[in-house]
Short mmCIF file of C-alpha atoms in Angstrom, two decimals:
data_model
loop_
_atom_site.label_atom_id
_atom_site.label_comp_id
_atom_site.label_asym_id
_atom_site.label_seq_id
_atom_site.Cartn_x
_atom_site.Cartn_y
_atom_site.Cartn_z
CA MET A 120 94.16 171.94 90.75
CA ILE A 121 90.65 171.97 91.11
CA GLU A 122 91.00 168.94 93.30
CA GLY A 123 93.61 170.38 95.29
CA GLY A 124 91.46 173.40 95.80
CA GLU A 125 88.36 171.14 97.10
CA GLU A 126 90.61 169.20 99.48
CA MET A 127 91.95 172.27 101.29
CA ALA A 128 88.34 173.61 101.23
CA SER A 129 87.02 170.64 102.94
CA LEU A 130 89.98 170.96 105.10
CA ASP A 131 89.23 174.29 106.22
CA GLU A 132 85.35 173.39 106.97
CA LEU A 133 86.54 170.43 109.23
CA LYS A 134 88.89 172.71 111.10
CA GLU A 135 85.90 175.15 111.54
CA GLY A 136 83.87 172.44 112.73
CA LEU A 137 86.15 171.54 115.15
CA LEU A 138 86.30 175.16 116.48
CA LEU A 139 82.69 175.02 117.08
CA SER A 140 82.42 171.73 118.78
CA GLU A 141 84.89 173.18 121.36
CA ARG A 142 83.23 176.50 121.83
CA GLU A 143 80.11 174.45 122.53
CA THR A 144 81.72 172.60 124.95
CA ALA A 145 83.53 175.33 126.98
CA GLU A 146 80.25 177.00 126.84
CA GLN A 147 78.45 173.73 128.27
CA PRO A 148 78.97 174.38 132.10
CA GLU A 149 77.65 177.70 131.99
CA ASN A 150 73.86 176.38 131.03
CA ILE A 151 74.28 173.49 133.39
CA CYS A 152 71.31 172.84 135.95
CA ALA A 153 70.27 170.38 138.73
CA THR A 154 69.04 167.87 136.04
CA ASP A 155 72.00 167.61 134.03
CA TYR A 156 74.02 167.58 137.48
CA VAL A 157 72.12 164.33 138.16
CA ARG A 158 72.36 162.80 134.91
CA ASN A 159 75.89 163.18 134.50
CA LEU A 160 76.22 161.91 138.39
CA LEU A 161 74.33 158.89 137.45
CA THR A 162 75.93 158.44 134.16
CA SER A 163 79.53 158.61 135.69
CA ILE A 164 78.85 156.51 138.37
CA GLY A 165 80.12 153.24 136.64
CA CYS A 166 83.41 154.99 136.09
CA ARG A 167 84.25 156.44 139.06
CA SER A 168 85.94 154.10 141.69
CA GLY A 169 84.62 156.16 144.65
CA TYR A 170 80.97 155.29 144.00
CA LEU A 171 81.90 151.60 143.54
CA TRP A 172 83.53 151.42 146.49
CA LEU A 173 80.51 153.31 148.62
CA ALA A 174 78.06 151.10 147.07
CA LEU A 175 80.15 148.26 148.41
CA GLY A 176 80.83 150.10 151.60
CA VAL A 177 76.96 150.95 152.61
CA PHE A 178 75.89 147.03 152.68
CA LEU A 179 79.40 146.01 154.58
CA GLN A 180 78.77 148.84 157.05
CA ALA A 181 75.14 147.92 157.68
CA GLY A 182 76.41 144.40 158.05
CA GLN A 183 79.14 145.50 160.31
CA MET A 184 76.24 147.05 162.84
CA THR A 185 74.40 143.98 162.69
CA LEU A 186 77.03 141.52 163.51
CA ILE A 187 78.68 143.36 166.39
CA GLY A 188 75.54 143.84 168.17
CA LYS A 189 75.08 140.04 167.32
CA VAL A 190 78.41 139.13 168.84
CA SER A 191 78.05 141.22 171.76
CA ASN A 192 74.95 139.89 173.02
CA MET A 193 76.70 136.52 172.47
CA PHE A 194 79.98 136.78 173.90
CA GLY A 195 80.14 140.35 175.37
CA VAL A 196 81.45 143.83 173.98
CA GLY A 197 84.92 142.67 174.85
CA GLN A 198 85.12 139.75 173.36
CA ALA A 199 83.60 140.99 169.97
CA VAL A 200 85.80 143.99 169.49
CA PHE A 201 88.57 141.34 170.15
CA ILE A 202 87.76 139.08 167.55
CA ARG A 203 86.95 142.14 164.89
CA CYS A 204 90.36 143.36 165.73
CA CYS A 205 92.20 139.67 165.23
CA PHE A 206 90.65 140.04 161.23
CA LEU A 207 92.11 143.93 161.28
CA VAL A 208 95.50 142.64 161.89
CA THR A 209 95.79 140.60 159.13
CA LEU A 210 95.85 143.35 156.60
CA ILE A 211 99.49 144.57 157.62
CA PHE A 212 100.50 141.59 155.13
CA PHE A 213 99.03 143.93 152.71
CA VAL A 214 100.61 147.72 153.94
CA LYS A 215 102.34 148.93 151.49
CA TRP A 216 105.75 149.84 153.44
CA ARG A 217 107.13 151.93 150.84
CA ARG A 218 104.36 154.52 150.78
CA ALA A 219 104.31 154.24 154.51
CA ARG A 220 107.60 155.36 155.04
CA GLU A 221 106.71 158.79 153.84
CA TYR A 222 104.57 159.66 157.03
CA GLY A 223 105.78 162.11 159.25
CA LEU A 224 104.52 162.60 162.81
CA ARG A 225 101.38 164.47 161.83
CA GLU A 226 100.36 161.68 159.48
CA ILE A 227 101.52 158.94 162.41
CA GLY A 228 99.44 160.87 164.73
CA ILE A 229 96.22 161.24 162.44
CA VAL A 230 96.60 157.21 161.61
CA THR A 231 96.60 156.27 165.30
CA PHE A 232 93.97 158.38 166.41
CA PHE A 233 91.89 156.48 163.41
CA GLY A 234 92.85 153.40 165.05
CA VAL A 235 91.84 154.72 168.64
CA THR A 236 88.36 156.21 167.38
CA ASP A 237 87.29 153.13 165.35
CA ILE A 238 87.82 151.14 168.57
CA LEU A 239 85.80 153.23 170.72
CA MET A 240 83.47 153.34 168.16
CA ALA A 241 83.07 149.45 167.83
CA PHE A 242 82.71 149.70 171.68
CA SER A 243 80.21 151.97 171.64
CA VAL A 244 78.24 150.38 169.02
CA GLY A 245 78.56 146.63 170.74
CA ALA A 246 77.70 148.14 174.59
CA ALA A 247 74.46 150.60 172.99
CA ASN A 248 73.35 147.31 171.39
CA LEU A 249 73.05 145.11 174.74
CA PHE A 250 70.49 148.03 175.88
CA ILE A 251 68.48 149.43 172.69
CA TRP A 252 67.55 148.25 168.76
CA ASN A 253 70.61 148.02 166.47
CA GLY A 254 68.15 150.12 164.37
CA ASP A 255 68.64 153.21 166.59
CA VAL A 256 72.32 152.42 167.06
CA THR A 257 72.67 152.77 163.70
CA ALA A 258 70.34 155.76 163.16
CA ILE A 259 72.26 157.79 165.86
CA ILE A 260 76.22 156.99 165.03
CA PHE A 261 75.68 157.21 161.26
CA ASN A 262 74.22 160.57 161.35
CA ILE A 263 77.60 162.11 160.33
CA PRO A 264 77.55 164.98 157.97
CA LEU A 265 75.44 167.90 159.77
CA PRO A 266 77.36 167.00 163.39
CA SER A 267 80.66 167.27 161.65
CA ILE A 268 79.89 170.55 160.18
CA ILE A 269 78.64 171.92 164.04
CA LEU A 270 82.39 170.37 164.84
CA ALA A 271 84.06 171.92 161.83
CA TRP A 272 82.57 175.54 163.02
CA LEU A 273 83.53 175.31 166.53
CA LEU A 274 87.16 173.65 165.57
CA PHE A 275 88.00 175.18 162.60
CA SER A 276 85.72 178.31 162.29
CA GLU A 277 83.99 177.14 158.99
CA PRO A 278 81.31 179.46 157.85
CA ILE A 279 77.87 178.01 158.52
CA ASP A 280 74.72 179.45 156.73
CA THR A 281 70.75 179.93 157.63
CA ILE A 282 70.36 176.79 155.73
CA ASP A 283 72.69 174.62 157.52
CA ILE A 284 71.28 175.94 160.98
CA VAL A 285 67.85 175.01 160.16
CA LEU A 286 68.83 171.59 158.70
CA VAL A 287 71.19 171.19 161.88
CA LEU A 288 67.86 171.83 163.99
CA PHE A 289 65.81 169.14 162.08
CA ASN A 290 68.36 166.68 162.44
CA GLY A 291 68.59 167.41 165.96
CA CYS A 292 64.94 166.79 166.52
CA GLY A 293 65.34 163.66 164.59
CA LEU A 294 68.04 162.35 167.27
CA ILE A 295 65.55 163.10 170.18
CA PHE A 296 62.90 161.42 168.56
CA VAL A 297 64.91 158.43 168.07
CA SER A 298 66.25 158.76 171.79
CA GLU A 299 62.84 159.48 173.09
CA PRO A 300 64.21 161.10 176.37
CA SER A 301 61.70 159.95 179.24
CA PHE A 302 60.93 163.57 180.10
CA LEU A 303 59.40 164.04 176.50
CA PHE A 304 58.07 160.69 176.09
CA PRO A 305 57.54 159.25 179.57
CA ALA A 306 57.02 155.37 179.29
CA ASP A 307 53.68 153.57 179.54
CA GLU A 308 52.36 149.68 180.00
CA THR A 309 53.18 148.81 176.68
CA ASP A 310 56.82 150.43 176.27
CA THR A 311 58.97 147.15 175.69
CA GLU A 312 62.01 149.29 175.68
CA HIS A 313 65.24 148.15 178.25
CA PRO A 314 64.68 150.03 181.69
CA ASP A 315 68.66 150.86 180.93
CA ALA A 316 68.20 152.42 177.57
CA ALA A 317 69.44 155.63 178.34
CA VAL A 318 72.66 154.19 178.93
CA GLY A 319 72.30 152.29 175.71
CA TYR A 320 71.63 156.13 173.94
CA MET A 321 74.61 157.73 175.68
CA MET A 322 76.81 155.00 174.10
CA ALA A 323 75.37 155.75 170.46
CA PHE A 324 76.11 159.25 170.93
CA LEU A 325 80.03 158.41 171.90
CA GLY A 326 79.53 156.20 168.95
CA LEU A 327 78.60 159.38 166.80
CA PHE A 328 81.43 161.60 168.01
CA CYS A 329 84.18 158.76 167.32
CA SER A 330 82.63 158.00 163.85
CA VAL A 331 82.77 161.75 162.52
CA SER A 332 86.31 161.54 163.78
CA VAL A 333 86.91 158.48 161.78
CA THR A 334 85.44 160.15 158.52
CA LEU A 335 87.77 162.87 158.93
CA CYS A 336 90.82 161.28 159.38
CA PRO A 337 91.63 159.69 155.91
CA ARG A 338 90.36 162.50 154.03
CA ALA A 339 93.07 164.56 156.17
CA LEU A 340 95.75 162.33 154.55
CA SER A 341 94.62 162.55 151.08
CA TYR A 342 96.53 165.63 150.25
CA ARG A 343 99.67 163.76 150.42
CA GLU A 344 98.27 160.77 148.77
CA VAL A 345 99.65 158.50 151.28
CA GLU A 346 96.41 156.94 152.99
CA ASP A 347 96.90 153.53 152.79
CA PRO A 348 93.34 151.31 154.12
CA CYS A 349 95.21 148.23 154.96
CA LEU A 350 97.98 150.12 157.31
CA MET A 351 94.74 152.44 158.69
CA ALA A 352 92.93 149.15 159.21
CA SER A 353 95.55 146.89 160.81
CA VAL A 354 96.53 150.22 163.20
CA ALA A 355 93.13 149.91 164.60
CA GLY A 356 93.61 146.22 164.51
CA MET A 357 96.56 146.29 167.00
CA VAL A 358 95.21 149.37 169.23
CA GLY A 359 91.92 146.85 169.46
CA ILE A 360 93.50 143.92 170.43
CA ILE A 361 95.21 145.86 173.48
CA MET A 362 91.91 147.94 174.55
CA SER A 363 89.74 144.68 174.29
CA SER A 364 92.25 142.48 176.16
CA CYS A 365 92.19 144.77 179.19
CA VAL A 366 88.28 144.78 178.88
CA SER A 367 87.95 140.88 178.34
CA ALA A 368 90.36 140.71 181.29
CA ALA A 369 88.33 142.43 183.52
CA SER A 370 85.06 140.48 182.28
CA PRO A 371 84.24 137.47 184.23
CA GLN A 372 83.38 135.30 181.06
CA TRP A 373 85.27 134.69 178.15
CA THR A 374 83.96 131.75 175.99
CA LEU A 375 84.98 129.85 172.63
CA PRO A 376 82.33 130.10 169.51
CA ASN A 377 80.35 126.57 170.12
CA GLY A 378 78.74 125.01 167.08
CA THR A 379 78.50 125.92 163.11
CA GLU A 380 76.13 128.67 163.58
CA GLU A 381 78.10 130.97 166.47
CA TRP A 382 81.55 130.08 164.24
CA THR A 383 79.65 131.37 161.11
CA VAL A 384 78.94 134.42 163.05
CA VAL A 385 82.19 135.42 164.21
CA ILE A 386 84.17 134.60 160.80
CA ALA A 387 81.19 136.60 159.08
CA LEU A 388 81.91 139.37 161.61
CA GLY A 389 85.80 139.65 160.95
CA VAL A 390 85.35 139.26 157.12
CA VAL A 391 82.38 142.05 156.96
CA CYS A 392 84.21 144.44 159.37
CA VAL A 393 87.68 143.94 157.07
CA GLY A 394 85.68 144.86 154.07
CA ALA A 395 83.77 147.58 155.67
CA ILE A 396 86.83 149.70 156.35
CA TYR A 397 88.83 148.98 153.65
CA SER A 398 85.76 149.85 151.51
CA PHE A 399 85.59 153.03 153.70
CA VAL A 400 89.00 154.26 153.34
CA LYS A 401 89.12 153.70 149.55
CA ALA A 402 85.98 155.89 148.84
CA LEU A 403 87.37 158.76 150.87
CA GLU A 404 90.59 158.59 148.48
CA TRP A 405 88.21 159.17 145.67
CA GLU A 406 85.65 161.14 146.95
CA ASN A 407 84.84 164.14 149.61
CA VAL A 408 83.78 163.66 153.06
CA MET A 409 80.62 164.85 152.17
CA THR A 410 79.72 162.61 149.53
CA VAL A 411 80.97 159.77 151.67
CA SER A 412 78.93 160.36 155.14
CA VAL A 413 75.66 161.19 153.22
CA VAL A 414 76.08 157.97 151.20
CA LEU A 415 76.80 156.03 154.24
CA THR A 416 73.16 157.20 156.07
CA ILE A 417 71.37 154.65 153.47
CA ALA A 418 72.98 152.04 156.18
CA ILE A 419 70.48 153.52 158.80
CA LEU A 420 67.44 152.33 156.28
CA LEU A 421 68.96 149.18 156.02
CA VAL A 422 69.40 148.04 159.48
CA ASN A 423 66.09 149.16 160.22
CA ILE A 424 64.59 147.25 157.52
CA TYR A 425 66.28 144.16 159.19
CA ASP A 426 65.29 144.91 162.22
CA PHE A 427 61.76 145.34 160.85
CA THR A 428 61.91 142.18 159.12
CA PHE A 429 63.91 139.58 161.06
CA LYS A 430 63.58 140.58 164.69
CA SER A 431 60.20 141.11 164.92
CA ARG A 432 60.60 144.90 166.05
CA LYS A 433 57.28 146.71 166.06
CA PRO A 434 57.33 150.02 164.38
CA GLU A 435 56.77 153.23 166.74
CA TRP A 436 55.97 156.41 165.25
CA PRO A 437 58.92 158.68 167.53
CA LYS A 438 61.40 156.23 166.11
CA LEU A 439 59.86 156.36 162.17
CA VAL A 440 59.60 160.16 162.37
CA GLY A 441 63.41 160.25 164.18
CA VAL A 442 64.82 158.33 160.91
CA ALA A 443 62.74 160.41 158.45
CA LEU A 444 63.96 163.65 159.82
CA ILE A 445 67.71 162.24 160.16
CA LEU A 446 67.62 161.03 156.69
CA GLY A 447 65.74 163.70 155.26
CA SER A 448 67.89 166.75 156.82
CA THR A 449 71.05 164.60 155.33
CA PHE A 450 70.10 164.45 151.72
CA ALA A 451 68.89 168.20 152.02
CA LEU A 452 72.14 169.27 152.82
CA LYS A 453 73.67 167.60 149.82
CA LEU A 454 70.92 168.75 147.49
CA LYS A 455 71.88 172.09 148.93
CA ASP A 456 75.56 171.74 147.84
CA ILE A 457 74.61 170.23 144.44
CA LEU A 458 72.28 173.32 143.90
CA LEU A 459 74.88 175.79 144.89
CA GLY A 460 77.46 174.11 142.63
CA CYS A 461 74.86 174.67 139.50
CA TYR A 462 74.03 178.30 140.37
CA GLU A 463 78.18 178.91 140.50
CA ALA A 464 78.52 177.48 137.64
CA ARG A 465 76.11 179.38 136.02
CA GLY A 466 77.44 182.44 137.42
CA GLU A 467 80.70 181.80 135.63
#
């Protein structure tokens, strides 16, 4: 009897211990702070597929920007986009058609719009690279988070606070420093920029609008869990083949790659672009638009490092200040969201 009583007592103690641990776990979010959030974020990166796709996507997007510019200078913009699209179309063999049948007219429209804006962005990247440095093109086109806030405020009346407005102003100053308009930065004898650089910057800003649209499209389909990166990439490829064929037909030159180096660059462009668009859409299945667009701005840093290291580009203080303002305002926006989330968790 005594042994039975001891067993009952130990069971009661075990139950009390479990209840106490459950209460501590339930109370834990109330005491969360920014350092706890960052620690939990870093420890969860290894088990969150979205971050793994993002890590891959950052390097592939930087490679895509570099290779589109290189192939555009080799063969022309239309041919560079055509090569890219030929590789994207091959993903049609991997489309999950059973899932694709669930698409309605709205979803079909979003996928088509994704294809058109993705190709326009590719054209913008290729054309801008003919006039300005690839690092400047990337700094403008991947500056997605803050322009998307303005677009959402204008189109969907989403709220915007004072901090957002201040960060948008800093971000806008960064774009001005990167683009260096002539009325603020008059040219001098040491200026090595292309005489028609303004055309390149206009194409880059068109690419920025397209990149914001491309970012919003996959996320717009996530509520039904019917987004398929292979379908979206193949649609972009089909749209791009039509558009680039029309552009190339109007161009006097169409040349095939000649030699091992040119064939290697062309094949690398196709492979990197397929990987970039696939990882980008997959990341948006797991993470929100803000997280994806903020992390992708790291590509700005990578492409500029490539320009300074391998293309003998000389650092210019306005460009460096502009890149710093763009990256700083973008990451400050994400930091604001983290701190706001911690404050709300404490309030609960």
